[in-house]
Short mmCIF file of C-alpha atoms in Angstrom, two decimals:
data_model
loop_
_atom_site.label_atom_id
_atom_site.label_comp_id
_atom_site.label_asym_id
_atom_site.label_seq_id
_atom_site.Cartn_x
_atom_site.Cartn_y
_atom_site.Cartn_z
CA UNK A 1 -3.81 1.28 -22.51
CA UNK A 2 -2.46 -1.54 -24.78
CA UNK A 3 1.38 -2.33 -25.33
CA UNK A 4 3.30 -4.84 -26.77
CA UNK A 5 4.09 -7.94 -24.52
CA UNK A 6 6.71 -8.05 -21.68
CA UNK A 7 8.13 -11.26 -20.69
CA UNK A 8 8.14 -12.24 -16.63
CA UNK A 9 11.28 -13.37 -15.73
CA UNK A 10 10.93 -16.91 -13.70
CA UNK A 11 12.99 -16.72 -10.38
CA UNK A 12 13.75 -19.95 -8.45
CA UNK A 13 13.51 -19.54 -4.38
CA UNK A 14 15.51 -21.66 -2.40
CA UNK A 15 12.42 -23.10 -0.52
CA UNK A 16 12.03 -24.62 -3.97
CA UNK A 17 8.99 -22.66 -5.36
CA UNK A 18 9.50 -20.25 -8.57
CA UNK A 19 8.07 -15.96 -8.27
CA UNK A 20 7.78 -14.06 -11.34
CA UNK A 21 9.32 -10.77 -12.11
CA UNK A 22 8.11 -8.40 -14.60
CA UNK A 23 10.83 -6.08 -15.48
CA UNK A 24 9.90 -2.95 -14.60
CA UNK A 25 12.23 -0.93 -17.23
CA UNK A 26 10.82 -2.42 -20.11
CA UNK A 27 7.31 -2.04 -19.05
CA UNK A 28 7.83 1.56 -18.50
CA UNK A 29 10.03 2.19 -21.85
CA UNK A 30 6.97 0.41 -23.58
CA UNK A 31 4.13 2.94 -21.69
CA UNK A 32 5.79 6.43 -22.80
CA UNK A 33 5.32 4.96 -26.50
CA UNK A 34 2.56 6.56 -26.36
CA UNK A 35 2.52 10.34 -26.86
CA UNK A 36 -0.61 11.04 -24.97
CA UNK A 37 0.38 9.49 -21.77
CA UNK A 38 4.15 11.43 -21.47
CA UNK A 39 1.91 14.81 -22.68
CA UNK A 40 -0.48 13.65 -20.04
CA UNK A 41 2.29 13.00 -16.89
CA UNK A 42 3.61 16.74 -18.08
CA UNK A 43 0.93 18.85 -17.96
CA UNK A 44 -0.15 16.98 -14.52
CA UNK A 45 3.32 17.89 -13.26
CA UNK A 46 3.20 21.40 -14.41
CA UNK A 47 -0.05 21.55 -12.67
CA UNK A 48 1.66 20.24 -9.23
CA UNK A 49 3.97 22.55 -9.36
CA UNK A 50 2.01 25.40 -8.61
CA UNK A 51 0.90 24.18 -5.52
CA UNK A 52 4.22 24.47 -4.24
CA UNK A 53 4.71 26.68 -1.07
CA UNK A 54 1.10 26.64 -0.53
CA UNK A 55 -1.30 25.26 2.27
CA UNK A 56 -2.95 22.98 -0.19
CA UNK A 57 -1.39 19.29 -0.33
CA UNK A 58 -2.65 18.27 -3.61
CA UNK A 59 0.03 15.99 -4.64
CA UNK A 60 2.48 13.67 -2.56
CA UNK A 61 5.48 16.24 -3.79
CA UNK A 62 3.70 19.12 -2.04
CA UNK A 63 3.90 17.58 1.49
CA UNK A 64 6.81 17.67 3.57
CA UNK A 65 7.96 14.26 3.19
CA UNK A 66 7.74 14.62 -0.62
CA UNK A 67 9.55 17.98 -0.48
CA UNK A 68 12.34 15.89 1.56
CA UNK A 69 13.00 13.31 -1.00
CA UNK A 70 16.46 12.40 -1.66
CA UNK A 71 15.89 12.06 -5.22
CA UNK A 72 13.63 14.37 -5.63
CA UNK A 73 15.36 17.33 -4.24
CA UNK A 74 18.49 15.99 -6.37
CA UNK A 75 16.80 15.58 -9.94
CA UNK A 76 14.28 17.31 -11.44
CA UNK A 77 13.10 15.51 -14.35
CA UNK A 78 12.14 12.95 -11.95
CA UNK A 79 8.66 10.71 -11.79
CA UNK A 80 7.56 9.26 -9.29
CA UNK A 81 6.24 5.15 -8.99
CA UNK A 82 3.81 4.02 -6.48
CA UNK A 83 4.04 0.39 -5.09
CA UNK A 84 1.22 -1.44 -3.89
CA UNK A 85 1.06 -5.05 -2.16
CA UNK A 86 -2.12 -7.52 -1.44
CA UNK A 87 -2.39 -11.36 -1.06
CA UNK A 88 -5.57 -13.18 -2.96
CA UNK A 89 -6.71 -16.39 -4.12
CA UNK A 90 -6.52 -17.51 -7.52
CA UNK A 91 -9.95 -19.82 -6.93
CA UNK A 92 -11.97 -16.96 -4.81
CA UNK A 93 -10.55 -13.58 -4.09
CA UNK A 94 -12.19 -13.49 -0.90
CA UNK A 95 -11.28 -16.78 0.30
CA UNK A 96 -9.62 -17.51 3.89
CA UNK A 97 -5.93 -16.99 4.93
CA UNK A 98 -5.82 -20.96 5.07
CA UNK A 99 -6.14 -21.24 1.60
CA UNK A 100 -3.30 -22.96 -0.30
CA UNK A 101 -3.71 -20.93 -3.25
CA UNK A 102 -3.09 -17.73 -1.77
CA UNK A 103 -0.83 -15.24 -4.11
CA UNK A 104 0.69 -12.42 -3.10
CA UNK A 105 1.52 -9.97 -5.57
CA UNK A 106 2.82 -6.17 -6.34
CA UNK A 107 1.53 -3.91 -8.69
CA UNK A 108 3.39 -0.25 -9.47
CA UNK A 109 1.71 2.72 -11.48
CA UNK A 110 2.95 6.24 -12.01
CA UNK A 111 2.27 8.06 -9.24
CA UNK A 112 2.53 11.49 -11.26
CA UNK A 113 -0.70 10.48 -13.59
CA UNK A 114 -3.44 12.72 -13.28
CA UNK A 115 -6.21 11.57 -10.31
CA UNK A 116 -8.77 10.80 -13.06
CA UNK A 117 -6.70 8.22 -14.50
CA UNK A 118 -5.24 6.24 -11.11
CA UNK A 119 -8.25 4.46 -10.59
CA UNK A 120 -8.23 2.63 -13.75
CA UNK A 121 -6.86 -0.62 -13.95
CA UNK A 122 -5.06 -0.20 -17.15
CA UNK A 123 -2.45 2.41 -15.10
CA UNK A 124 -2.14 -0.59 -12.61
CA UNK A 125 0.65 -3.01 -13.73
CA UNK A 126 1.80 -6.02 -11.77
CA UNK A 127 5.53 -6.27 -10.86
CA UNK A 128 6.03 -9.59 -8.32
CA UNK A 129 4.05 -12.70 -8.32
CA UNK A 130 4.83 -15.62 -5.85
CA UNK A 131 3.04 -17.59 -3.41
CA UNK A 132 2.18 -16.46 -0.06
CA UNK A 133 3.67 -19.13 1.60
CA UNK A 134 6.90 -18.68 -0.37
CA UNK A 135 6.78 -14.88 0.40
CA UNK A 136 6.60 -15.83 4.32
CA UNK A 137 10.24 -17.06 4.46
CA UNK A 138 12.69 -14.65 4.30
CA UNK A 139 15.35 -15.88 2.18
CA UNK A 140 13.06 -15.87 -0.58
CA UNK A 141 11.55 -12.69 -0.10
CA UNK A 142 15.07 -11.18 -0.04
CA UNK A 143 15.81 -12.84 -3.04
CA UNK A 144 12.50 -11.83 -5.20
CA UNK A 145 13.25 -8.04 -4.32
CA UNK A 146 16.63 -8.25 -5.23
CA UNK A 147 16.05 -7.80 -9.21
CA UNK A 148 13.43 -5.04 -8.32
CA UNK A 149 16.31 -3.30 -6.49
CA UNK A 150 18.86 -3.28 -9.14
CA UNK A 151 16.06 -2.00 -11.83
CA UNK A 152 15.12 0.75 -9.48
CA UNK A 153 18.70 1.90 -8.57
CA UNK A 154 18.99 2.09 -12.61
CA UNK A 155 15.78 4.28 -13.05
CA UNK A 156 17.04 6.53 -9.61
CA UNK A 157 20.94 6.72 -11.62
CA UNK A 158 20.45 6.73 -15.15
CA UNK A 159 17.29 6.90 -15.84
CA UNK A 160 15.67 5.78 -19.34
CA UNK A 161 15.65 7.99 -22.59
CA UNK A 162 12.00 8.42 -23.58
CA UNK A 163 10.87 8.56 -26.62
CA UNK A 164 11.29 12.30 -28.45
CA UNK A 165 13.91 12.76 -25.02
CA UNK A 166 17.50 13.65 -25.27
CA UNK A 167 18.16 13.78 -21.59
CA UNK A 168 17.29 10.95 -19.49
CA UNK A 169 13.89 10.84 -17.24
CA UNK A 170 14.46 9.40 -13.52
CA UNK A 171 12.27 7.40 -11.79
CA UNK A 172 11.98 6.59 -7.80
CA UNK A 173 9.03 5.38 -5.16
CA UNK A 174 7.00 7.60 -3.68
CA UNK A 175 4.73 4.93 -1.49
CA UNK A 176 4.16 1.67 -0.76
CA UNK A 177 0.39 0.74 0.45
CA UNK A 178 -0.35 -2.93 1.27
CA UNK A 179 -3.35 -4.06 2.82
CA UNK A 180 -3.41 -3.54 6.59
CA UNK A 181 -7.35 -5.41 7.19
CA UNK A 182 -6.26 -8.99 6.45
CA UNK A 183 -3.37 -8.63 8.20
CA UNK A 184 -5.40 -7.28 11.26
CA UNK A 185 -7.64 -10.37 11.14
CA UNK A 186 -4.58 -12.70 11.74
CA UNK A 187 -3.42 -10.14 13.73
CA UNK A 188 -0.44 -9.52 11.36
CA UNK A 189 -0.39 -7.34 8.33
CA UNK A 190 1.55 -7.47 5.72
CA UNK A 191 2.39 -3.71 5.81
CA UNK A 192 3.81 -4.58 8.81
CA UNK A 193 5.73 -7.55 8.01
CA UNK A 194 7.10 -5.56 4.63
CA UNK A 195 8.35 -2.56 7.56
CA UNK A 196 9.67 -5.14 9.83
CA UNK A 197 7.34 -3.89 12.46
CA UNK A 198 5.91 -6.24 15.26
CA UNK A 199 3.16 -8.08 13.58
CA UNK A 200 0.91 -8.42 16.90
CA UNK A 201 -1.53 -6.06 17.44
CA UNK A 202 -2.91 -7.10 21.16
CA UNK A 203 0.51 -5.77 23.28
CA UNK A 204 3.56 -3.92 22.96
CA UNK A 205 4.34 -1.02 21.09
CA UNK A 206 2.97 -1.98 17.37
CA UNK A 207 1.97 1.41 15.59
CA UNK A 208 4.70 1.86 12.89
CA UNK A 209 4.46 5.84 13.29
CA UNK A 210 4.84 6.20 16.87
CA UNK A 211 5.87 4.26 20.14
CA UNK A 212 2.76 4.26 22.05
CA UNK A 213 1.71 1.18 24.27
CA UNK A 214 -0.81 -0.98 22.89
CA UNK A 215 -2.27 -0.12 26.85
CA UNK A 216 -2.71 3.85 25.84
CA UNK A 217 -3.93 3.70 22.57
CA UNK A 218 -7.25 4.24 23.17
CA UNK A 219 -6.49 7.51 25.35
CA UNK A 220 -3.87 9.19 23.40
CA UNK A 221 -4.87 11.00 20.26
CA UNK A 222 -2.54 13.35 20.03
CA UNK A 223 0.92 13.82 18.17
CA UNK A 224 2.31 15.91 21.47
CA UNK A 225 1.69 13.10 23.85
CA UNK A 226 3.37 10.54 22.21
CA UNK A 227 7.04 9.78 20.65
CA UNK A 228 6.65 10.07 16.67
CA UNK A 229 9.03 7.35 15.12
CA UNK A 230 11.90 9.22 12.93
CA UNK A 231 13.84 7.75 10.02
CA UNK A 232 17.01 8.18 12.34
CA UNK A 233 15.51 6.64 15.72
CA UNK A 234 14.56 3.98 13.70
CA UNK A 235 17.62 2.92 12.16
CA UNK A 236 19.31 3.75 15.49
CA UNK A 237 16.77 0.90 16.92
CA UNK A 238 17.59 -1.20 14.45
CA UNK A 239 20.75 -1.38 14.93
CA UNK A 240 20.04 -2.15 18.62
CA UNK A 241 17.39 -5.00 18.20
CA UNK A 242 20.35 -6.69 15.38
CA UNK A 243 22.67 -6.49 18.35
CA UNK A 244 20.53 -7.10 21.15
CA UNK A 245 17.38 -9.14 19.91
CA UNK A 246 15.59 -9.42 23.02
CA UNK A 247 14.84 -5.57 22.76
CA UNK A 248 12.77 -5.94 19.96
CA UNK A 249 9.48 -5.48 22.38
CA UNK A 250 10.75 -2.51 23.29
CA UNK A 251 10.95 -0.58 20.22
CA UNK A 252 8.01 -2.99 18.12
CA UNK A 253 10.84 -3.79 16.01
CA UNK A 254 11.53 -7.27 14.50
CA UNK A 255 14.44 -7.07 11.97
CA UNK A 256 15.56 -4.53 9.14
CA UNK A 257 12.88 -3.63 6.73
CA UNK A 258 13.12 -6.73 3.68
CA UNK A 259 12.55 -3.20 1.30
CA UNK A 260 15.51 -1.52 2.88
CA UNK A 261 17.55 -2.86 -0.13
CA UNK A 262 15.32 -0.68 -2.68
CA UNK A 263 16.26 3.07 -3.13
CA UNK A 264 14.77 5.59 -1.67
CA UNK A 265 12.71 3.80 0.83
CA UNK A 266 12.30 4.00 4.74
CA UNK A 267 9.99 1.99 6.32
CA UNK A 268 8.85 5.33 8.92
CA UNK A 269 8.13 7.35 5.73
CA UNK A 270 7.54 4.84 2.74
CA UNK A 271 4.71 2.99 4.16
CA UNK A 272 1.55 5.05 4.49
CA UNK A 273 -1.89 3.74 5.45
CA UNK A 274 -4.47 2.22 2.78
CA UNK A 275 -7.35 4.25 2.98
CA UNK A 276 -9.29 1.35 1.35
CA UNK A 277 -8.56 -1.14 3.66
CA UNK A 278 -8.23 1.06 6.88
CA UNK A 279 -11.47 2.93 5.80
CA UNK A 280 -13.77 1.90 3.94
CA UNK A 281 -13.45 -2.61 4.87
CA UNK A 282 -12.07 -0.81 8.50
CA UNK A 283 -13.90 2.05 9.72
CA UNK A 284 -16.56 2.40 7.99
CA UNK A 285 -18.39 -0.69 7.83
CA UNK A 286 -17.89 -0.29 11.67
CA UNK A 287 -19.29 3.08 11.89
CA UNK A 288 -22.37 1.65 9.78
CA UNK A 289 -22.71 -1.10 11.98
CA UNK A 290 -22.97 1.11 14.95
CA UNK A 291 -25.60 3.73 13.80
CA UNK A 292 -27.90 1.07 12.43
CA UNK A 293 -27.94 -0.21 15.53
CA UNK A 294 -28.71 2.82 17.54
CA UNK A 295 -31.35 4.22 14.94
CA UNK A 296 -32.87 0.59 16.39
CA UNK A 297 -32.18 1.13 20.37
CA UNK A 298 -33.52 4.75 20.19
CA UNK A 299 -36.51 3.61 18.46
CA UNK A 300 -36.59 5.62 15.36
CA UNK A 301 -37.26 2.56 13.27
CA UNK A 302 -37.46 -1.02 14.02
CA UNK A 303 -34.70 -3.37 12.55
CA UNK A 304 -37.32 -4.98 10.81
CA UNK A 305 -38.08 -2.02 8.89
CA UNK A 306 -34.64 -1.22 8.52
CA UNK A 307 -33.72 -4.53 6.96
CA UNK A 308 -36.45 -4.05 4.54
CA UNK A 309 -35.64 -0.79 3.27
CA UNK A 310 -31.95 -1.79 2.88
CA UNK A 311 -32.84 -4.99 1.31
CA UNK A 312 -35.14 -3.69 -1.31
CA UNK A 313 -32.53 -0.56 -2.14
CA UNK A 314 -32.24 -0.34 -6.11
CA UNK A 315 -28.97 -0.66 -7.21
CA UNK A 316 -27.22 1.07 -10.27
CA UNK A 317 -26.30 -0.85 -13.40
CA UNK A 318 -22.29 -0.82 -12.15
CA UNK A 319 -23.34 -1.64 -8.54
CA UNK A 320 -25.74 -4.65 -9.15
CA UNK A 321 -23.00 -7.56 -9.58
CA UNK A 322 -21.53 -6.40 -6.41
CA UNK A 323 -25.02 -5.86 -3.98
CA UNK A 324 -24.11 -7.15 -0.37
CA UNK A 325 -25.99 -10.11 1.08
CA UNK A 326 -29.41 -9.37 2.76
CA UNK A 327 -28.98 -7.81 5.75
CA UNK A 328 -30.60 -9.54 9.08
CA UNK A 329 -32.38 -8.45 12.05
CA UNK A 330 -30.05 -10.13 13.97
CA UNK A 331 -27.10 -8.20 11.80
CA UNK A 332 -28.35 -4.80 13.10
CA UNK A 333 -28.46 -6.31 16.64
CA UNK A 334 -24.98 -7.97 16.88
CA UNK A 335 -23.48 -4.43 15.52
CA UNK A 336 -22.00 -5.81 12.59
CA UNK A 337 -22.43 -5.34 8.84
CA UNK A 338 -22.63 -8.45 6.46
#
C-alpha cells in the first residue's frame, strides 16, 4: 500500500531531546485515496454488523465494551483506529533494556480492516518516535501526546471528508496493546506505565483489571472472587491517590493515566492484553519448556534424542531466517526454551 509522503513533525522535549510526530490526519486522508481500501473497510463493516445481538464476538464492536463506546453509540459512520506501543533498538531489535539506543515508538492501523489484511505491515503505520529514555520522564511524554490528542479530538468531532464522501467519516480508538514481556523482565511494563498502574509485579495489588493481592494470585481464578476494576472506581481512586499519595499501594495506582488526555480512552477498558507478548514470548514458550521436560522425566524419550529431532527439524522457506538456536540437553533439563 504505497502513498505519497507525509512529513514528521519534529517536537522539542524539555529534557532537551527531539520525538517525531507523524500527523495522523494526513496519513489517513492519503490511505482512503485509494478506492479499494474504503470499498474494502465497507464491506468488512457491513459484514460486522450482522453479528450484532449474537453470541459470536467476531469484531471488537460486537463485545460489550465496544457496544458501550461513547463515540460509537453517538456516530455511526464511525471507524475505528487501533494503537499499538513497543520499545526496540535501532542497532539489534533484541538487544537489552540497557541499551542507549532504545526507541520507543507507536504505530496505529484501522482497526475495521478485514482480519486478512491486519497482519501486513503495509496496514501498520508509525505515529510517535522518541527515545526511551526521553519517553521515561513525564513532562515529555505529556508533551509528545499532546498533538496526538488534538488530531484525535478532530477525527472524534469533525471527522475528515473522504474521497467520493459528502458527509464526514469519524474516527476514534478502539485499543491500545503495548508489550507487557519486556516490561515483566524489568518488572515494569510499559502497558502499565502508559495506564498509570503500579509497575512492580512482586507485591501489592498490580493487575490493571482487578484488585487482587499479588499474595492470592495464584489461588484465585475466578471473576466472582475478586473486585473487577470499573472505569468509575478507577477514576474515583484516582482522585484519592492525587489527594492522598501514600494510598497508591492500596489501589496499584500511581498517577492519572499519561493517555487520559486522548478521547475516548480509559485505562480499565482501553488497554487490553497482547496476545503476542503474553502468549506466545509468555506462555507458551513456558508451556513448551515444561512438557519437553516431562516427556524426559517420564522416560518417553531421552533429551538427547529430543534435542536431535528438534535440531534437525526442516524448516519452511519463510521460517528458515528465523530457526531458533540449537536446543541443549541441559535446555530441556533447566525447563527453559532457548
Amino acid at each position: 500500500m504505497y502513498f505519497k509522503f507525509v512529513k514528521p513533525i519534529e517536537i522539542c522535549l524539555p529534557t532537551g531531546g527531539k520525538a517525531y510526530y507523524v500527523p495522523i490526519c494526513e496519513v489517513l486522508l492519503n490511505l482512503f485515496q485509494k478506492n479499494d481500501l474504503y470499498n474494502c473497510i465497507k464491506q468488512e463493516k457491513h459484514y460486522i454488523s450482522q453479528f450484532q445481538g449474537q453470541d459470536i464476538l467476531y469484531h471488537y464492536r460486537n463485545a460489550e465494551i465496544g457496544r458501550q463506546h461513547p463515540t460509537l453509540k453517538k456516530k455511526d459512520n464511525c471507524l475505528l483506529l487501533q494503537l499499538y506501543s513497543d520499545d526496540l533498538g535501532v542497532v539489534n531489535p533484541l538487544m537489552g533494556r540497557s541499551s542507549t539506543h532504545k526507541l520507543t515508538t507507536f504505530y496505529f492501523s484501522i482497526d475495521d480492516l478485514p482480519a486478512r489484511h491486519k497482519s501486513s505491515l503495509n496496514t501498520v503505520h508509525l505515529l510517535l518516535l522518541c527515545t526511551r529514555n526521553d519517553f521515561e520522564d513525564q513532562r515529555n511524554r505529556r508533551i509528545l501526546f499532546r498533538k496526538l490528542s488534538e488530531d484525535l479530538k478532530h477525527l472524534e468531532n469533525n471527522g475528515l471528508i473522504l474521497p467520493g464522501d459528502v458527509n464526514p467519516t469519524y474516527f476514534t480508538i478502539s485499543t491500545l496493546c503495548a508489550d507487557n514481556l519486556a516490561g515483566m523482565l524489568r518488572f515494569n511494563t510499559l502497558t502499565h506505565e502508559l495506564g498509570g498502574f503500579t509497575c512492580a509485579f512482586n507485591y501489592g495489588y498490580c493487575c490493571r483489571y482487578c484488585l487482587t493481592n499479588h499474595r492470592d494470585m495464584k489461588t484465585r481464578y475466578n471473576e466472582t472472587q475478586v473486585l473487577i476494576r470499573t472505569t468509575t472506581s478507577h477514576d474515583l481512586q484516582v482522585k484519592q491517590v492525587r489527594n492522598v499519595p501514600g494510598d497508591k499501594k492500596i489501589y496499584g495506582i500511581n498517577e492519572e493515566s499519561i493517555l487520559s488526555i486522548l478521547p475516548s480512552f480509559h485505562p480499565v477498558i482501553s488497554l487490553p492484553p497482547d496476545i503476542m507478548h503474553d502468549i506466545l514470548e509468555g506462555v507458551m514458550p513456558k508451556l513448551t519448556a515444561c512438557l519437553l521436560h516431562t516427556i524426559v522425566s517420564s522416560r518417553l524419550c531421552s533429551a538427547a534424542q529430543l534435542c536431535r529431532r528438534i535440531n534437525k527439524y526442516t524448516y519452511g522457506v519463510n521460517d528458515k531466517q528465523n530457526r531458533p538456536p540449537p536446543f541443549k540437553e541441559k535446555d530441556i533439563l533447566d525447563e527453559r526454551v532457548p
